[in-house]
XYZ file of C-alpha atoms in Angstrom:
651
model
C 0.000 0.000 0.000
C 1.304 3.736 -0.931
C 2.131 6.543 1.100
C -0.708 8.609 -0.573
C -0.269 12.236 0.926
C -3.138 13.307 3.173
C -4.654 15.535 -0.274
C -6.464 12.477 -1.094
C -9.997 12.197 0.576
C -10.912 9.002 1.644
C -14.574 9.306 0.400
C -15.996 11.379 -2.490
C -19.782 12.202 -0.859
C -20.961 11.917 -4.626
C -19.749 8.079 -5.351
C -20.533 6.120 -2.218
C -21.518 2.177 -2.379
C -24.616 0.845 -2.067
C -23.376 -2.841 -1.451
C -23.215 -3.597 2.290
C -22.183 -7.372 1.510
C -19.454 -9.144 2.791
C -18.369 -10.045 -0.611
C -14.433 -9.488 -0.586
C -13.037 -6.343 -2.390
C -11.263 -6.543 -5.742
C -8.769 -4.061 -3.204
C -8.335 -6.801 -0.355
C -7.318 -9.765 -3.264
C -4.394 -7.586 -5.435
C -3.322 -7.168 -1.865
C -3.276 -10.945 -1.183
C -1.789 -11.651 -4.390
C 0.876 -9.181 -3.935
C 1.750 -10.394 -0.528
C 1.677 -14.094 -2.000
C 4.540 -12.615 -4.741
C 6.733 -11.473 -2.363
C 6.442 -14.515 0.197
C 7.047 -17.040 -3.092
C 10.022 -14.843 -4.353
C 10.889 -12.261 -1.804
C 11.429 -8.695 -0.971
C 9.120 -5.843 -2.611
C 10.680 -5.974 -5.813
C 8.320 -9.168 -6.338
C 5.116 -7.266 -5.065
C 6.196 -4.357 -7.921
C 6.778 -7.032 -10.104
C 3.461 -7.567 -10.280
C 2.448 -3.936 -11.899
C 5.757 -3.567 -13.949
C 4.765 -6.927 -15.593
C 1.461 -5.566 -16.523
C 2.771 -1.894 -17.246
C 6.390 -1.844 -18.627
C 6.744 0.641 -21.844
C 3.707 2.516 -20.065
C 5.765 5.738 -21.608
C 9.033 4.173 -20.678
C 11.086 3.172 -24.302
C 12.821 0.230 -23.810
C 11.257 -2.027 -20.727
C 12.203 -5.085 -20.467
C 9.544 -6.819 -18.262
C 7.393 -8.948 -20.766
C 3.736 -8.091 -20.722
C 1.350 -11.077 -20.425
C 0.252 -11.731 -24.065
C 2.577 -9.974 -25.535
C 3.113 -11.374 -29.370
C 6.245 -10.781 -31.852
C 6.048 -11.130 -35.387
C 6.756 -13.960 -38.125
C 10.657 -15.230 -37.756
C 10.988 -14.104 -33.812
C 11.099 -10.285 -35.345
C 9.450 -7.721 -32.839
C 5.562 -6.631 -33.819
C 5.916 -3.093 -36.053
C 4.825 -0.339 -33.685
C 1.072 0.296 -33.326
C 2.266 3.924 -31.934
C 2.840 6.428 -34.777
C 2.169 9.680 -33.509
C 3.569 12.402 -30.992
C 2.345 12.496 -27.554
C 0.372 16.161 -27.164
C 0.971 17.749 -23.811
C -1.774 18.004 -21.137
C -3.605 21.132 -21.542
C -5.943 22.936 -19.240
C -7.359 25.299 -21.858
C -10.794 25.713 -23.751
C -9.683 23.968 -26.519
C -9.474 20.676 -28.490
C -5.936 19.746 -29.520
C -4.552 16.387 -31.298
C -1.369 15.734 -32.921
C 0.757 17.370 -35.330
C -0.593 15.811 -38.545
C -4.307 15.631 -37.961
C -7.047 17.983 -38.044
C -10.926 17.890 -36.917
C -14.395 18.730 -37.526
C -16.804 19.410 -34.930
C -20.303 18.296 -36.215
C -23.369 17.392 -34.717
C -23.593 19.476 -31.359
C -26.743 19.492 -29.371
C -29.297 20.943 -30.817
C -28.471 19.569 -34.180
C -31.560 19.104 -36.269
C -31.745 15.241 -37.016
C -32.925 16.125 -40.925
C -31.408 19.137 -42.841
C -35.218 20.774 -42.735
C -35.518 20.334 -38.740
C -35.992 22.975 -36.050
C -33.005 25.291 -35.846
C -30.640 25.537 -32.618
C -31.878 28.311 -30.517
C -28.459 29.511 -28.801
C -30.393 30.806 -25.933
C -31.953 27.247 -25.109
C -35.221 28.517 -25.619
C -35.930 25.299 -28.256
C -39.488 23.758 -27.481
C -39.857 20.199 -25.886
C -41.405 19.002 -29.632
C -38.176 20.580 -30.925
C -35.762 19.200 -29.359
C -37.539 16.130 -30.056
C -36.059 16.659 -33.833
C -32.799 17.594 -32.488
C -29.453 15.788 -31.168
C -29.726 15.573 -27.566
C -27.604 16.991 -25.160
C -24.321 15.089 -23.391
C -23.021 12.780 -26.116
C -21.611 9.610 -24.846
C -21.186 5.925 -26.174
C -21.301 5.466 -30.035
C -20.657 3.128 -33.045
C -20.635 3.728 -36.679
C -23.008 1.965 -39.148
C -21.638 1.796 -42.338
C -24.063 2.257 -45.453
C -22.700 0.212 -48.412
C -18.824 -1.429 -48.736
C -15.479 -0.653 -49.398
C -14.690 3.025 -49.854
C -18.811 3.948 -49.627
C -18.884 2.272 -46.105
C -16.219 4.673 -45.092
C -17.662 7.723 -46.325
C -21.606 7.041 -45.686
C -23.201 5.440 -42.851
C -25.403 5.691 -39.585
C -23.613 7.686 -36.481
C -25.929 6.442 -33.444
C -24.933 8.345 -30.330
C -26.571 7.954 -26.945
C -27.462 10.748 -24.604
C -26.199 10.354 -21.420
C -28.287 13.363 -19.288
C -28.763 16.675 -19.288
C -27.847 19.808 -17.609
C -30.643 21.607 -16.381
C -29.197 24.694 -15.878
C -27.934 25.031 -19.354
C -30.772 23.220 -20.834
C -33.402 25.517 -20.115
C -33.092 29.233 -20.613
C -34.305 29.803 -16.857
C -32.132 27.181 -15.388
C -33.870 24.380 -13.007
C -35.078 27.044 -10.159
C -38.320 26.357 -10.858
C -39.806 22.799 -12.643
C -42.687 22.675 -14.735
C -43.970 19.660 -17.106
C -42.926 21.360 -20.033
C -39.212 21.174 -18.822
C -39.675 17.559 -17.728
C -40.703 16.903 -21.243
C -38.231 18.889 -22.911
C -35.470 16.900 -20.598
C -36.837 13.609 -21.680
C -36.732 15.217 -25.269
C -32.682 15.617 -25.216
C -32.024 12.042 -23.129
C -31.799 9.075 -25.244
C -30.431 8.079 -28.068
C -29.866 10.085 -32.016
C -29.766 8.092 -35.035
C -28.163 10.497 -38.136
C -26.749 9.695 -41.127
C -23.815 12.003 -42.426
C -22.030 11.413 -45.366
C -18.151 12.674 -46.316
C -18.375 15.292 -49.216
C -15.674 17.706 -50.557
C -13.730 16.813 -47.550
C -15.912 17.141 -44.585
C -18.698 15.568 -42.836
C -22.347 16.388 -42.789
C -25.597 15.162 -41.506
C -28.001 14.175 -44.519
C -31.739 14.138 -45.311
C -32.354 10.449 -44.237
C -35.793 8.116 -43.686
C -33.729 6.195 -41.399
C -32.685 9.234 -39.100
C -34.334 9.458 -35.672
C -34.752 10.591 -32.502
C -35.633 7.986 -29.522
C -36.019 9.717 -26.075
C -37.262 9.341 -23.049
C -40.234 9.091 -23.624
C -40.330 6.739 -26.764
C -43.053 3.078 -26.448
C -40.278 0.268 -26.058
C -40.942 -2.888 -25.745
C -39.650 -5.609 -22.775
C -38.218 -9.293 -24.251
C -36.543 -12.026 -22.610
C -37.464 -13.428 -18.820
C -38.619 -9.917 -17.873
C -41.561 -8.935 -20.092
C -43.750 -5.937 -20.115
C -47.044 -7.793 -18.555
C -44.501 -8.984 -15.518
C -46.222 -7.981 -12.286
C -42.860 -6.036 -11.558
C -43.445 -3.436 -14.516
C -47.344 -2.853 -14.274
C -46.981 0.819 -13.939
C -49.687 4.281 -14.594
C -48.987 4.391 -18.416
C -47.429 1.729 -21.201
C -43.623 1.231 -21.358
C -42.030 4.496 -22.574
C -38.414 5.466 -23.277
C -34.355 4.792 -21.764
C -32.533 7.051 -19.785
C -29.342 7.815 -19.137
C -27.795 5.839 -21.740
C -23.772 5.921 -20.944
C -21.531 3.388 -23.065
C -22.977 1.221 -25.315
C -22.206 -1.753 -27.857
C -23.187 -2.942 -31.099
C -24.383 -6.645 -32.185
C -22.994 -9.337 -35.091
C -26.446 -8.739 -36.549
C -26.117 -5.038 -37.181
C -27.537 -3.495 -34.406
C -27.101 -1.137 -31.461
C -26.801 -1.581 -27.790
C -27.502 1.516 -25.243
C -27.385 1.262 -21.724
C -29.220 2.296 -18.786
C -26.316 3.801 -16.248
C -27.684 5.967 -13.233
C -31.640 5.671 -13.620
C -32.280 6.065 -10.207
C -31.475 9.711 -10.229
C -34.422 10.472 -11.804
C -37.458 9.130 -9.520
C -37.884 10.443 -5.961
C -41.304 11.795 -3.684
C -42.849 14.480 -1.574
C -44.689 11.783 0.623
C -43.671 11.378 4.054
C -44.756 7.730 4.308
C -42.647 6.532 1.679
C -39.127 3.951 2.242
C -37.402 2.462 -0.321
C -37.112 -1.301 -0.270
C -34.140 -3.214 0.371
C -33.877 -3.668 -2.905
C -34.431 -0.090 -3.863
C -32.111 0.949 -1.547
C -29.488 -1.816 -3.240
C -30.083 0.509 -6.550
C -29.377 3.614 -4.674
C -32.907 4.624 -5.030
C -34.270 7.828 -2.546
C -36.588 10.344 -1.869
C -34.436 13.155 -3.190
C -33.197 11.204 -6.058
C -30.793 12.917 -8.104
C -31.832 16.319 -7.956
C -33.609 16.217 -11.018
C -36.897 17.032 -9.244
C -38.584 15.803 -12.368
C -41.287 13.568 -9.632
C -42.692 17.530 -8.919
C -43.855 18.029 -12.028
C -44.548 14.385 -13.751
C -46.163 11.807 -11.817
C -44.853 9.098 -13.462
C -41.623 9.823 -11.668
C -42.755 9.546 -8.074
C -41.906 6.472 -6.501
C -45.095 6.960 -4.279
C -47.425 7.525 -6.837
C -46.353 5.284 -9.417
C -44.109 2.823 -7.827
C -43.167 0.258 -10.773
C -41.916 2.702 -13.208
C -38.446 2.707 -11.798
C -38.172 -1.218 -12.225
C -38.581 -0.213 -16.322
C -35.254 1.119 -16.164
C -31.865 -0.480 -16.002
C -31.192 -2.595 -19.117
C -29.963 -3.284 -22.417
C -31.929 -1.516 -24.809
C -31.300 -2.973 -28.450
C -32.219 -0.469 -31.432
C -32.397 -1.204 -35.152
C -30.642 2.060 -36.802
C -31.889 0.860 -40.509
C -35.426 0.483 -39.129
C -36.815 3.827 -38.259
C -40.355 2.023 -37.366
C -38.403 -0.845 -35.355
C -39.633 -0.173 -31.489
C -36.681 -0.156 -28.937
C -36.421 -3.577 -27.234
C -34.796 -4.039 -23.693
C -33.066 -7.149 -23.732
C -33.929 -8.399 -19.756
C -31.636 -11.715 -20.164
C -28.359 -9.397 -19.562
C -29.687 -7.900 -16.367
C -30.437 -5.126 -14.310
C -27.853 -2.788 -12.812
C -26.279 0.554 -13.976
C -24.759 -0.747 -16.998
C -22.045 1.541 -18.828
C -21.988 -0.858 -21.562
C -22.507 -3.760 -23.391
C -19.137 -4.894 -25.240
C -19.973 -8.145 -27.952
C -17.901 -10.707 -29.016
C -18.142 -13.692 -30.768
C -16.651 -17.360 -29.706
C -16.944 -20.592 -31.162
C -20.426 -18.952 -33.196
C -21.954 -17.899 -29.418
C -22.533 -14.767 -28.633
C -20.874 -13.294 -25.199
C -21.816 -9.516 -23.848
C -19.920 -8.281 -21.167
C -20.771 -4.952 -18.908
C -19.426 -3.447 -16.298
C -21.944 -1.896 -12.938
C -20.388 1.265 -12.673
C -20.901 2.278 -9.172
C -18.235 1.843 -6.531
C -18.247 -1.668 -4.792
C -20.190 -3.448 -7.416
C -19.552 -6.032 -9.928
C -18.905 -7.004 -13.594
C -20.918 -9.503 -15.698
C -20.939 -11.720 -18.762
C -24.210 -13.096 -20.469
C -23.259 -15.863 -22.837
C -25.884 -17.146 -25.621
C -27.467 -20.363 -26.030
C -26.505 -22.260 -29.497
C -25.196 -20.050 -32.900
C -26.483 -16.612 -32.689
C -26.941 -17.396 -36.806
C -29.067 -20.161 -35.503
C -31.341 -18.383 -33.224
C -32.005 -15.791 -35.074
C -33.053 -18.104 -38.209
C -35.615 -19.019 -35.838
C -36.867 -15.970 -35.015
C -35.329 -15.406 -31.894
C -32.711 -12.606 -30.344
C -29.267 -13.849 -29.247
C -29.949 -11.933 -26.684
C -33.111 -13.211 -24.866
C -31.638 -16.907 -24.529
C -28.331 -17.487 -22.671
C -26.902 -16.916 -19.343
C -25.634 -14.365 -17.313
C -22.909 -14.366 -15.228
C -20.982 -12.432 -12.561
C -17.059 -12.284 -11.954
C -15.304 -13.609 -9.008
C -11.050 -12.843 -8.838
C -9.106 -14.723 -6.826
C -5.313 -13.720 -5.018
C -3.612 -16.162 -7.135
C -4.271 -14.598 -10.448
C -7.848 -16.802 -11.102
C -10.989 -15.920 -11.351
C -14.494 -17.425 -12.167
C -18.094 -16.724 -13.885
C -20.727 -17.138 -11.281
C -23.958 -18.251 -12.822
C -27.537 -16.110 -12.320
C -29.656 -18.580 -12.498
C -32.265 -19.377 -10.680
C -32.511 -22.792 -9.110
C -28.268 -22.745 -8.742
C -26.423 -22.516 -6.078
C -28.253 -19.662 -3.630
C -30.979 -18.673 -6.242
C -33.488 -20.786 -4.631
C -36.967 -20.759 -4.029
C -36.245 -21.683 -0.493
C -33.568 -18.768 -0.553
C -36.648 -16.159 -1.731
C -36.100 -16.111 -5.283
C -39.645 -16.819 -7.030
C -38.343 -17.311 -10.680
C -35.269 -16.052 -13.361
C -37.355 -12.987 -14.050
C -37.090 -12.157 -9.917
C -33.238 -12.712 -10.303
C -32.820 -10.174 -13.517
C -35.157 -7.788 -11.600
C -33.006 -8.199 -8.141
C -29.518 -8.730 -10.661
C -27.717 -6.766 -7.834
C -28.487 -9.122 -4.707
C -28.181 -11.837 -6.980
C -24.741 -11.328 -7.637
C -24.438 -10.499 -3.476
C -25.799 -13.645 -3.247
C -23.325 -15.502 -5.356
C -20.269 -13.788 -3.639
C -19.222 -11.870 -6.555
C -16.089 -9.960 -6.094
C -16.420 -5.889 -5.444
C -14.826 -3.845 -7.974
C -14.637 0.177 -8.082
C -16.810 1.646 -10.202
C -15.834 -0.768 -13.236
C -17.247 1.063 -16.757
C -16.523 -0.002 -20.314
C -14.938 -3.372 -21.279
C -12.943 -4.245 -24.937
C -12.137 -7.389 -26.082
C -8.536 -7.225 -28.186
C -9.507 -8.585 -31.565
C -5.757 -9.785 -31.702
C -6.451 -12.588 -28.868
C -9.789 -12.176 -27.093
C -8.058 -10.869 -23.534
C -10.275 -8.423 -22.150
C -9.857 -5.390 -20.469
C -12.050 -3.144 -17.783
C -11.717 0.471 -16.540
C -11.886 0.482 -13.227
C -12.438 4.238 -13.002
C -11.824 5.127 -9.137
C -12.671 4.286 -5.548
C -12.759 7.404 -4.203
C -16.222 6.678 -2.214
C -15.446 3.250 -1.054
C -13.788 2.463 2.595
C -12.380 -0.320 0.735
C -10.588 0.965 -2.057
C -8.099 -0.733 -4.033
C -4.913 -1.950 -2.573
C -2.181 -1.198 -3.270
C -3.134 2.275 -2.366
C -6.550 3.195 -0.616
C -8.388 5.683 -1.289
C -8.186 5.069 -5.214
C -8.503 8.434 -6.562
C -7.480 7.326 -9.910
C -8.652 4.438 -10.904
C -6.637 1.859 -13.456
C -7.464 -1.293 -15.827
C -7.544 -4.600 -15.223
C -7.007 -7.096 -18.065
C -7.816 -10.860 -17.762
C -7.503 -14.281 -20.647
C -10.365 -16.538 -20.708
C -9.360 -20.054 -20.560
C -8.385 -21.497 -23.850
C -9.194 -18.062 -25.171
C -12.521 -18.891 -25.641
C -14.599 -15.996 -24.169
C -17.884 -18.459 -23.394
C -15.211 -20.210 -20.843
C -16.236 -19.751 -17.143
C -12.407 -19.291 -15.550
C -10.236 -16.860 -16.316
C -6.621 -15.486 -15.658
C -6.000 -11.992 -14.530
C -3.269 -9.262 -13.945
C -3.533 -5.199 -14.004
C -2.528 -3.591 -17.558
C -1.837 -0.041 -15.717
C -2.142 1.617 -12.855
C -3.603 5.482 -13.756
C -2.383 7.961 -11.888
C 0.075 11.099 -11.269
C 4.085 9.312 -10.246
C 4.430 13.034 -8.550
C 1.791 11.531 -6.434
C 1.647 7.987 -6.461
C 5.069 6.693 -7.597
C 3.267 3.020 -7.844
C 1.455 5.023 -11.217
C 2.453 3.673 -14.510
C 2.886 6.648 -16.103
C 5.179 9.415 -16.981
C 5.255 12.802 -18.638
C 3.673 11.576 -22.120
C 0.588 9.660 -20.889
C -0.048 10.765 -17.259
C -3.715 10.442 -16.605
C -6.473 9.661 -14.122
C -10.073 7.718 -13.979
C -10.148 5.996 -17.135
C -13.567 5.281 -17.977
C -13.753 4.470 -21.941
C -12.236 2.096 -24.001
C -12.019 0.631 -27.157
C -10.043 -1.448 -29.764
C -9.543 -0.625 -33.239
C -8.898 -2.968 -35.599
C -4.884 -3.228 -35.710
C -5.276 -3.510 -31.697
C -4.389 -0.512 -30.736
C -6.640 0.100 -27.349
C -7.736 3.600 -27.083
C -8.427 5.063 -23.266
C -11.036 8.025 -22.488
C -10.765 9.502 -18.779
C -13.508 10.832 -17.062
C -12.243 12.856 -14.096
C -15.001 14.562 -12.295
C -15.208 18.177 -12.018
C -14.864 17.906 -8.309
C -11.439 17.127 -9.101
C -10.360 18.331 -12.478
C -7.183 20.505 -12.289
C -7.472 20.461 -8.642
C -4.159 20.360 -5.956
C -6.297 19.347 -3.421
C -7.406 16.342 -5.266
C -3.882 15.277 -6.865
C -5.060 16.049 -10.486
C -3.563 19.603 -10.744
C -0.841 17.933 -13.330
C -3.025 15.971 -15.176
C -5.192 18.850 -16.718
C -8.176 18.324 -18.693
C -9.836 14.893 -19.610
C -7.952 13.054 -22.432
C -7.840 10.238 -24.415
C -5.128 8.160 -25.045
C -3.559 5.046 -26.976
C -2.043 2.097 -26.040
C -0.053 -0.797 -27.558
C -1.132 -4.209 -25.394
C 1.963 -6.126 -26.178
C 4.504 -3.648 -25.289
C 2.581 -1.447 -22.591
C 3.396 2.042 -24.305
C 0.428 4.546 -23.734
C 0.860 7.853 -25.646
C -1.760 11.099 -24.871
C -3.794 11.316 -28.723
C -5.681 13.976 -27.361
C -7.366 16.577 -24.535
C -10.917 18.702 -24.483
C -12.082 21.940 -23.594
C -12.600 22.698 -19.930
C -15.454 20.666 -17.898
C -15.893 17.667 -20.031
C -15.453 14.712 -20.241
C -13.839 12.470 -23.188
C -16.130 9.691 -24.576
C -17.908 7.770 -27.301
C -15.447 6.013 -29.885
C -16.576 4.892 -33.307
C -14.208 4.261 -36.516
C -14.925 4.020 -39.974
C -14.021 0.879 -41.913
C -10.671 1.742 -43.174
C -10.079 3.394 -39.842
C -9.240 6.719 -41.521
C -11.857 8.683 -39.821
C -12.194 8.980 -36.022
C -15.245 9.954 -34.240
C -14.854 11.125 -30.750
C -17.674 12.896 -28.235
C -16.763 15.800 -26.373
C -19.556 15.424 -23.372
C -20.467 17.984 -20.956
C -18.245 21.050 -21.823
C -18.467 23.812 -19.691
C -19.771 21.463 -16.204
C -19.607 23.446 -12.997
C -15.981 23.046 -11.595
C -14.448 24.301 -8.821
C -11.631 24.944 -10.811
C -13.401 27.241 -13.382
C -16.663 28.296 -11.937
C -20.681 27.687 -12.120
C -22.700 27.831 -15.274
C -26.158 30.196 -14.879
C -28.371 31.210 -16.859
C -26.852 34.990 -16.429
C -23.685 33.631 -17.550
C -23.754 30.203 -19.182
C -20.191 30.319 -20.159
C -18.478 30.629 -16.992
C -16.212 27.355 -17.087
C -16.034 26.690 -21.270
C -17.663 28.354 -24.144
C -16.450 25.591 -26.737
C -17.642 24.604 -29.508
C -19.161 27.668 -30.805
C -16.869 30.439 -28.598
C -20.714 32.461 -29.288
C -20.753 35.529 -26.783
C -24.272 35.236 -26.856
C -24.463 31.073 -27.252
C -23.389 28.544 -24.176
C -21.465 25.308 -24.633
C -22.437 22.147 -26.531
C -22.039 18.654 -26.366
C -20.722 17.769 -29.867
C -18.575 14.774 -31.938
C -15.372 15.984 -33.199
C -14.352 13.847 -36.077
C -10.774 13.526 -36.538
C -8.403 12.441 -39.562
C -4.792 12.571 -40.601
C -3.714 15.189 -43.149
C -2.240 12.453 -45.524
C -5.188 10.085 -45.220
C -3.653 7.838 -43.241
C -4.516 5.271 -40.611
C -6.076 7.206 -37.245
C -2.721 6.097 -34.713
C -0.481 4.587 -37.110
């Protein structure tokens, strides 16, 4: 365990756990494992041994420590380097800024008509509820690019679908959230969810494009239920039908051609007035209150208060799967994968099974895998979703480098009747205190997963643990978070054991000299993460504005949020980019010939100690990117990025 100075707060009040289990923390086992290193081979060199194997050329040329699954190429020559750029420096300006040799395009900020012929942005956020219906909604997040046609045409045409993580009330409104009225709870619904454009490349830039297939789907869009959990469960019998998905962070895409958003923080959005009310134990295991999360959206909309309309909240959650070449195809939440704050759904293939893997981002809970029944080909030639018919597990690491898949289902192991579980639909509904059940292993706050297309080893963000007594060893608290990497057995992701070992710890080595970083890549809370197709694995950090470019907090060196790149067989991580002030770095979507990169620029201009506090006097106060408008206020947005010579985004 580090000598973290006393700067570091031991809990964030923003992040706390909801798990009171005594499942064993992901903290308390790299602690055990390390201790088991140096009893086998001695002395601490063994216990750092264990990071340097999982982090050497993390910005350090010539390492010599092996990383596990690290590949050379044909005649014992070393790989060619996946790295080809120059590092950029941190930054802790308003701007965007990538290497020397690329350039960018900012298109599609909030506000965005879907169509050409839509509502216009109004800069002063006076758009209507209906209009921002027809427009992009606000906080970009997860995304993946469709591509419309083959070869070159799939690179220079396709489907963008973006989700929309949630909104900021002060900036979405012209009057800010003082007061809150139905028309602002519809209007908020209005820009949550998920857009569906399609932009084409012409004369060297990217536009959206009259489309039948654009769309908006919001909060308050019928979807339909499928899988254990349907709509006429007991569980879901709520005031009105089943309408919309909120707070949709990461998200995935299928074998089949469609996309996958996911239901993080729902809770936030419900609360009460009424005295009487007490959440459930299994309420309270979802972090579900009175006060919610200050939304206040249960004062104006009844459907929102957990007194008055109890069931609603259970509707939220899940998987949601959307067709983007079907504009009349409903939204379908696929209830086989689960219930929990997911940040994403990351698909693979193995052995012609389909395998889904999320991550419950909230400190102290847990990450899962749902593994198909039979050939997703097959099921699907039989009219059934992949997705509806499997199993879904939960992970369980153990000190000597192992770990396990825990089956959720009912009728194994404690999922009993006799234990108070009435059926597989009361486990998906209850996913949480299933996986208590189960003795799942506690992670902090672990957010998008990537499978390396090179050898199937996956790898997790574990953002932070800054609200969690236990935190992760070797240092506690966790303030920046790292990523964990494990190799299903035989390399066949369906397997249920595993091997594991940490890829990097995140973090300022002014600090935390246990960090696996230097100069060119330091960074903290990792929170996206993606492959492309030559394996380079691309990081996105999400370090909350309660800390960004703060002393106090240790991140006063690390500037703005980043993203970065990564070669998995050496360990080098190189800084590709930084935002403008207040956001955070996310979404990640190539083309085909991975010359274009599309990147989402979420949240500019947040409240942050550092900066200051958006109003609606002054809007502007922390950024005033992408438009620098004296009169506008900032804008979530995709930046799309390319090399000057055409080349290969990294290369």
């Amino acid at each position: 365990m580090s000598g973290l100075p006393p700067v570091f707060p031991a809990i964030d009040p923003d992040d706390v756990s909801s798990n009171s289990s005594g499942n064993r923390a992901f903290g308390e086992i790299v602690e055990k494992r390390m201790s088991r290193r140096v009893a086998l081979m001695g002395g601490t060199a063994a216990a750092a041994g264990f990071l340097v194997a999982a982090t050497a050329g993390a910005g350090t040329a010539g390492a010599s420590t092996p990383v596990h699954g690290g590949q050379v190429g044909g005649g014992g020559r070393p790989p060619r380097a996946l790295l080809g750029f120059e590092a950029v420096p941190t930054s802790t300006a308003d701007t965007f800024t990538v290497p020397a040799g690329y350039e960018t395009q900012v298109i599609i900020p909030w506000g965005t008509s879907i169509r050409p012929d839509g509502p216009a942005w109004r800069k002063d956020g006076g758009n209507s509820a209906d209009e921002q219906a027809q427009q992009v909604g606000m906080n970009h997040d997860g995304m993946h690019f469709f591509p419309l046609g083959s070869g070159r045409r799939g690179s220079r045409r396709g489907m963008l679908v973006l989700n929309h993580e949630y909104v900021d009330q002060e900036l979405l409104f012209p009057d800010g959230s003082a007061t809150m009225t139905p028309e602002k709870v519809r209007k908020a619904l209005a820009a949550h969810g998920v857009s569906v454009v399609e932009i084409e490349e012409r004369d060297g830039e990217w536009r959206v494009v009259d489309s039948r297939r654009a769309r908006r789907i919001t909060g308050s869009t019928p979807v339909d239920f499928s899988g254990p959990v349907t709509a006429s469960h007991p569980g879901l019998r709520a005031a009105d039908e089943p309408r919309g998905t909120l707070n949709n962070c990461s998200n995935g895409y299928t074998p089949w051609g469609t996309y996958l958003a996911c239901e993080e923080n729902w809770n936030n959005y419900f609360g009460t007035q009424d005295a009487t009310w007490q959440p459930t134990a299994s309420q309270s295991r979802y972090g579900v209150s009175k006060s919610g999360g200050g939304f206040r959206w249960h004062l104006a909309d009844p459907r929102f208060d957990l007194a008055a309309n109890p069931n609603e909240i259970n509707r939220f959650g899940w998987i949601v799967e959307i067709d983007p070449m079907n504009p009349n195809a409903k939204p379908v939440k696929r209830t086989a994968l689960g219930r929990v704050k997911h940040e994403g759904c990351t698909v693979t293939e193995s052995r012609g099974r389909v395998v889904a893997y999320t991550g419950d981002d909230q400190d102290g809970d847990y990450i899962y895998k749902f593994v198909g029944q039979g050939h997703w080909r097959a099921q699907r030639a039989l009219g059934r979703s992949p997705l509806d018919h499997g199993t879904l597990y939960v992970a369980r690491f153990e000190d000597d480098g192992t770990g396990s898949w825990l089956p959720l289902a009912h009728g194994t192991g404690a999922l009993t009747s006799a234990n108070g579980w009435a059926d597989q639909a009361d486990v998906l509904l209850r996913t949480r205190e299933a996986a208590d059940a189960v003795g799942a292993t506690k992670m902090d706050r672990p957010e998008w997963i990537a499978v390396n297309p090179e050898n199937q080893d996956v790898y997790c963000t574990l953002t932070n643990g800054s609200g969690w007594n236990s935190a992760v060893s070797p240092r506690e608290p966790n303030p920046y978070g790292h990523i964990v990497r494990w190799t299903e057995k035989d390399g066949d992701n369906t397997a249920t054991t595993f091997d594991w070992d940490i890829f990097v710890l995140a973090g300022d080595p002014a600090y935390d000299p246990q960090a696996g970083t230097d100069a060119s890549n330091v960074f903290g809370s990792p929170d996206g993460l993606g492959f492309d197709g030559d394996g380079r694995l691309w990081i996105m950090t999400d370090v909350s504005n309660s800390s960004q470019n703060l002393a106090a907090k240790g991140y006063d060196r690390i500037g703005n949020n980043q993203m970065l790149a990564a070669d998995p067989r050496t360990g080098e991580i190189r800084r590709f980019l930084t935002g403008p002030r207040g956001c955070e770095i996310t979404g990640l979507a190539f083309t085909p010939d991975q010359r274009t990169l599309f990147v989402n620029v979420q949240h500019p201009g947040e409240a942050t100690t550092a900066w200051g506090t958006p109003t609606p006097e002054n809007p502007r106060a922390v950024s005033n990117w992408p438009d620098f408008d004296p009169a506008g206020r900032p804008r979530s947005a995709t930046v799309v990025i390319r090399r000057t010579d055409g080349g290969v985004i990294g290369a």
